[in-house]
PDB file of C-alpha atoms in Angstrom:
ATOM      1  CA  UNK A  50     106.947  62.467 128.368  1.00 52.00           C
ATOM      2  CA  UNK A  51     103.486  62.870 126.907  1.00 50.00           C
ATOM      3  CA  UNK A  52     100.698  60.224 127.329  1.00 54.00           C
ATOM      4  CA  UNK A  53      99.552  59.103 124.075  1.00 53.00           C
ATOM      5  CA  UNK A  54      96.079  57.427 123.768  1.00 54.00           C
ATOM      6  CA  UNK A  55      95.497  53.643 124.050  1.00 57.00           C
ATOM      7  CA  UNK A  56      96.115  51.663 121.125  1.00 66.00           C
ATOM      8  CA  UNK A  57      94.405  47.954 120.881  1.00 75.00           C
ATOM      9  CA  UNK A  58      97.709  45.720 119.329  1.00 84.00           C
ATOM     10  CA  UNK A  59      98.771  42.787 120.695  1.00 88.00           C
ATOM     11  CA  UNK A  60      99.993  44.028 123.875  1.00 88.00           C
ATOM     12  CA  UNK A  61      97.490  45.608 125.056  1.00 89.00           C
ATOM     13  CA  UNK A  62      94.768  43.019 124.183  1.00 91.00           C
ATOM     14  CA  UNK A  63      97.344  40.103 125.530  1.00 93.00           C
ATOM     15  CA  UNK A  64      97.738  41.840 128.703  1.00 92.00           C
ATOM     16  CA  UNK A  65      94.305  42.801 129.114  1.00 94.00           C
ATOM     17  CA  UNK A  66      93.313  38.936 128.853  1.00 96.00           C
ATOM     18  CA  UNK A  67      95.933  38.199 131.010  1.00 95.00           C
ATOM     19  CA  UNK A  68      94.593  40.636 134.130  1.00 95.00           C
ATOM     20  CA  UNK A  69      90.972  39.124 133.397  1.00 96.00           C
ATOM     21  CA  UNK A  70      92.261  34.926 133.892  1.00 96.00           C
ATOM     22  CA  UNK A  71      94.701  36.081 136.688  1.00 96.00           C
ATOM     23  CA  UNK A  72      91.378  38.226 138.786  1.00 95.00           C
ATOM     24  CA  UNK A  73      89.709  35.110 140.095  1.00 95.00           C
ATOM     25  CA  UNK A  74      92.804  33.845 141.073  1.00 93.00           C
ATOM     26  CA  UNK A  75      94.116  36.552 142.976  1.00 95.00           C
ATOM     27  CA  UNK A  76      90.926  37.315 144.423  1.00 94.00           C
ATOM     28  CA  UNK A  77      90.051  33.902 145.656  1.00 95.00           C
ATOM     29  CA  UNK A  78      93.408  33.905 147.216  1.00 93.00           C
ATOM     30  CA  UNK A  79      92.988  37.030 149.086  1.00 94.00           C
ATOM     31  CA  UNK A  80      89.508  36.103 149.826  1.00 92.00           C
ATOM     32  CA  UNK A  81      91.078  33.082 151.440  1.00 93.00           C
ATOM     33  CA  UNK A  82      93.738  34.574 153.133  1.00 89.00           C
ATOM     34  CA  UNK A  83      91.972  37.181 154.351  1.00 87.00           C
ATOM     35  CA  UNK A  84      91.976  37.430 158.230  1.00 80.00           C
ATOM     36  CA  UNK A  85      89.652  40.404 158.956  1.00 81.00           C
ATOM     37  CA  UNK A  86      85.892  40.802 158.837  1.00 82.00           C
ATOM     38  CA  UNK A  87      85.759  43.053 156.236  1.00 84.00           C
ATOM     39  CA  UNK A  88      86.489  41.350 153.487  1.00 88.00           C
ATOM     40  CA  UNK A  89      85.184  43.472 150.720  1.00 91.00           C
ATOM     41  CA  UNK A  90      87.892  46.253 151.070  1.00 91.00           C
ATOM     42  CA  UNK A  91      90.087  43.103 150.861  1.00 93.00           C
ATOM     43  CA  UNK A  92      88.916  41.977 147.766  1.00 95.00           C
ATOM     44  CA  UNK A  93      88.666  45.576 146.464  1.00 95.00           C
ATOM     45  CA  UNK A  94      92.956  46.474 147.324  1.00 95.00           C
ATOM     46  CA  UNK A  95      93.341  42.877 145.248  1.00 95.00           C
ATOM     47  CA  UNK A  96      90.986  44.494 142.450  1.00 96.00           C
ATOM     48  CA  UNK A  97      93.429  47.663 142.715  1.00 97.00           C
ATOM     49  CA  UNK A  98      96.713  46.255 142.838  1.00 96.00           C
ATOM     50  CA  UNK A  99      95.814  43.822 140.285  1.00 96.00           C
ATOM     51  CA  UNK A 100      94.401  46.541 138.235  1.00 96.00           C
ATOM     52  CA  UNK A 101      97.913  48.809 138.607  1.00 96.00           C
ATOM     53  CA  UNK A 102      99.990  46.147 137.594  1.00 96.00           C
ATOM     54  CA  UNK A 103      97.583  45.684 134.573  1.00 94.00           C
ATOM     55  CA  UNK A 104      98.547  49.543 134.021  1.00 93.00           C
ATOM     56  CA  UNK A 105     102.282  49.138 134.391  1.00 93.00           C
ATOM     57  CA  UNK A 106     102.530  46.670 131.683  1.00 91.00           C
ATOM     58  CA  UNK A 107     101.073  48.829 129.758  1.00 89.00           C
ATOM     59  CA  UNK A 108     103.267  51.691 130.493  1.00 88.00           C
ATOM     60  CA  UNK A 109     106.364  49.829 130.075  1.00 88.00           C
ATOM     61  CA  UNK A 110     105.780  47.358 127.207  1.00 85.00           C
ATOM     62  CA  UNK A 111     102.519  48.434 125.713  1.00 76.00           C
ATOM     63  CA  UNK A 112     101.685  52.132 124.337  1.00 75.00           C
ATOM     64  CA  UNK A 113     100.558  53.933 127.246  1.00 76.00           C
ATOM     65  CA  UNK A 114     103.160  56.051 127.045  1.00 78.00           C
ATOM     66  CA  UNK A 115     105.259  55.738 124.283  1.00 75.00           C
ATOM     67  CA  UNK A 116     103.086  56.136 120.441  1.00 75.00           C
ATOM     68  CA  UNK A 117     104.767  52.173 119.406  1.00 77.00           C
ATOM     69  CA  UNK A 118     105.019  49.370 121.740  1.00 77.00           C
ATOM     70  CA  UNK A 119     108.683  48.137 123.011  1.00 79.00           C
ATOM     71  CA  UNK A 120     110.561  46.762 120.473  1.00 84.00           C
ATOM     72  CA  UNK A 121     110.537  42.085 121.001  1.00 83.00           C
ATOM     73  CA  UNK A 122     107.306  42.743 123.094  1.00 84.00           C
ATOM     74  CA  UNK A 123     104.104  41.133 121.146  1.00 88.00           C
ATOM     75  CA  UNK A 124     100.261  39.460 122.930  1.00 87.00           C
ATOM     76  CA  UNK A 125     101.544  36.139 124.101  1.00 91.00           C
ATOM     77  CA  UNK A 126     104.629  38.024 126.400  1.00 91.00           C
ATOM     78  CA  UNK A 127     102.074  40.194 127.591  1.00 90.00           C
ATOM     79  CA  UNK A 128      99.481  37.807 128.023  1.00 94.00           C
ATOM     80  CA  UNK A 129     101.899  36.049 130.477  1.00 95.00           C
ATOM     81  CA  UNK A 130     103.573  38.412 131.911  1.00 92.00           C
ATOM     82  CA  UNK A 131      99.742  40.171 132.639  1.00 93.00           C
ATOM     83  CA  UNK A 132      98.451  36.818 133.788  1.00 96.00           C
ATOM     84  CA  UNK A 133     101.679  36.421 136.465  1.00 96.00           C
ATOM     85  CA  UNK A 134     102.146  39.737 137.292  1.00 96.00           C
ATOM     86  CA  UNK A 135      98.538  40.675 138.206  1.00 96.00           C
ATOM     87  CA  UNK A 136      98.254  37.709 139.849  1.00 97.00           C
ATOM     88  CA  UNK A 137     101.201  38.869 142.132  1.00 97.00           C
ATOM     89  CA  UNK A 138     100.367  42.481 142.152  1.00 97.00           C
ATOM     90  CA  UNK A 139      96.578  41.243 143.062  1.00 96.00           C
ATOM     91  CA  UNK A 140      97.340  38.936 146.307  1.00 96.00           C
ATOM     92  CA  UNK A 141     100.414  41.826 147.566  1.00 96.00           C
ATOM     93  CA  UNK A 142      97.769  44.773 147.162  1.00 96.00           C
ATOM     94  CA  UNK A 143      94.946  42.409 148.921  1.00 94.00           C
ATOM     95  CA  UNK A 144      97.396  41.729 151.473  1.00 93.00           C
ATOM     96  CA  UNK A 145      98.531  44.984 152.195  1.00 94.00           C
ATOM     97  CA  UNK A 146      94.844  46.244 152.781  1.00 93.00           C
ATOM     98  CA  UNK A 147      94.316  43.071 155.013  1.00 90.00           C
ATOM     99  CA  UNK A 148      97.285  44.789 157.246  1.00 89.00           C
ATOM    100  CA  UNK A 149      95.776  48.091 157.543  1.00 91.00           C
ATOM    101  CA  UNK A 150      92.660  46.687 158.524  1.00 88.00           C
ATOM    102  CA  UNK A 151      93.582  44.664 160.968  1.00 84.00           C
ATOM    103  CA  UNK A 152      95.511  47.452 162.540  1.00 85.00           C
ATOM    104  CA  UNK A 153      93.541  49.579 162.871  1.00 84.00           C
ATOM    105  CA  UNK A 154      90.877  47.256 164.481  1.00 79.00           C
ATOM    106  CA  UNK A 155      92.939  45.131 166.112  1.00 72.00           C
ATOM    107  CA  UNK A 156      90.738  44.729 168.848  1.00 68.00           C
ATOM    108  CA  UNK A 157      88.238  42.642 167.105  1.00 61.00           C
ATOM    109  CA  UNK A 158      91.777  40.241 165.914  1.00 61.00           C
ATOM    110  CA  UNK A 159      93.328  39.735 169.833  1.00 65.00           C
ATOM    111  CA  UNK A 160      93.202  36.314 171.224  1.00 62.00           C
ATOM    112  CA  UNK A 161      90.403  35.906 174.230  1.00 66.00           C
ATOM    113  CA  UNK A 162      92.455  34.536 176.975  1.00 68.00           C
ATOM    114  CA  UNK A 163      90.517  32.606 179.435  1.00 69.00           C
ATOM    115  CA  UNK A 164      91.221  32.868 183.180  1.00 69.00           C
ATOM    116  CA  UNK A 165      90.262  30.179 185.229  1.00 64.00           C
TER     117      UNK A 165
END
C-alpha cells in the first residue's frame, strides 16, 4: 500500500467543501454542548475529529491512497457524505475531549451541596 499524492477531482474538491459547510456546524454544537471551562480544547478535538473524517473519505473514496478514485464515487457523493460525516465525526471528537476534561478536573464539575 503506497500513498500516492493528492489529486484535486471531484472527490476531493466535493469532500473538501463538504468538511468546510459541516465546521460551523459541528463546532457550534460542541461549543454548545460543551460542559467544561475550557472550551477551546473542545472546539479544537471537534476541529480534529472533523478534520480525520475529512481524511478518511479521502482514503476510502478519494485518491489518498489508491492513484484513481473508487469506481461510482464522483463531488456531489462526497460533498454529502463530507458534509454528514464531518459533521458527525466533528461533535463525537468534541465530545470525547469534553469527557477527558471533565475527568480529569472533575472537581471544578461536582454539585455544591448546601448544608443547612
Amino acid at each position: 500500500m503506497v500513498i500516492s499524492a493528492l489529486s484535486l477531482d471531484q472527490v476531493t474538491i466535493g469532500a473538501f467543501f463538504g468538511l468546510l459547510i459541516s465546521l460551523p456546524i459541528a463546532l457550534f454544537l460542541v461549543f454548545w454542548l460543551s460542559a467544561v471551562k475550557n472550551r477551546t480544547a473542545v472546539i479544537l478535538g471537534g476541529l480534529a475529529g472533523a478534520v480525520i473524517a475529512f481524511l478518511v473519505i479521502l482514503a476510502w473514496a478519494g485518491t489518498l491512497i489508491h492513484s484513481s478514485p473508487m469506481e461510482g464515487a464522483n463531488g456531489a457523493s462526497a460533498f454529502f457524505g463530507g458534509l454528514l460525516l464531518c459533521s458527525a465525526a466533528g461533535l463525537v471528537g468534541g465530545i470525547i475531549v469534553d469527557l477527558i476534561v471533565a475527568s480529569r478536573n472533575s472537581r471544578d464539575y461536582r454539585r455544591q451541596v448546601s448544608h443547612e
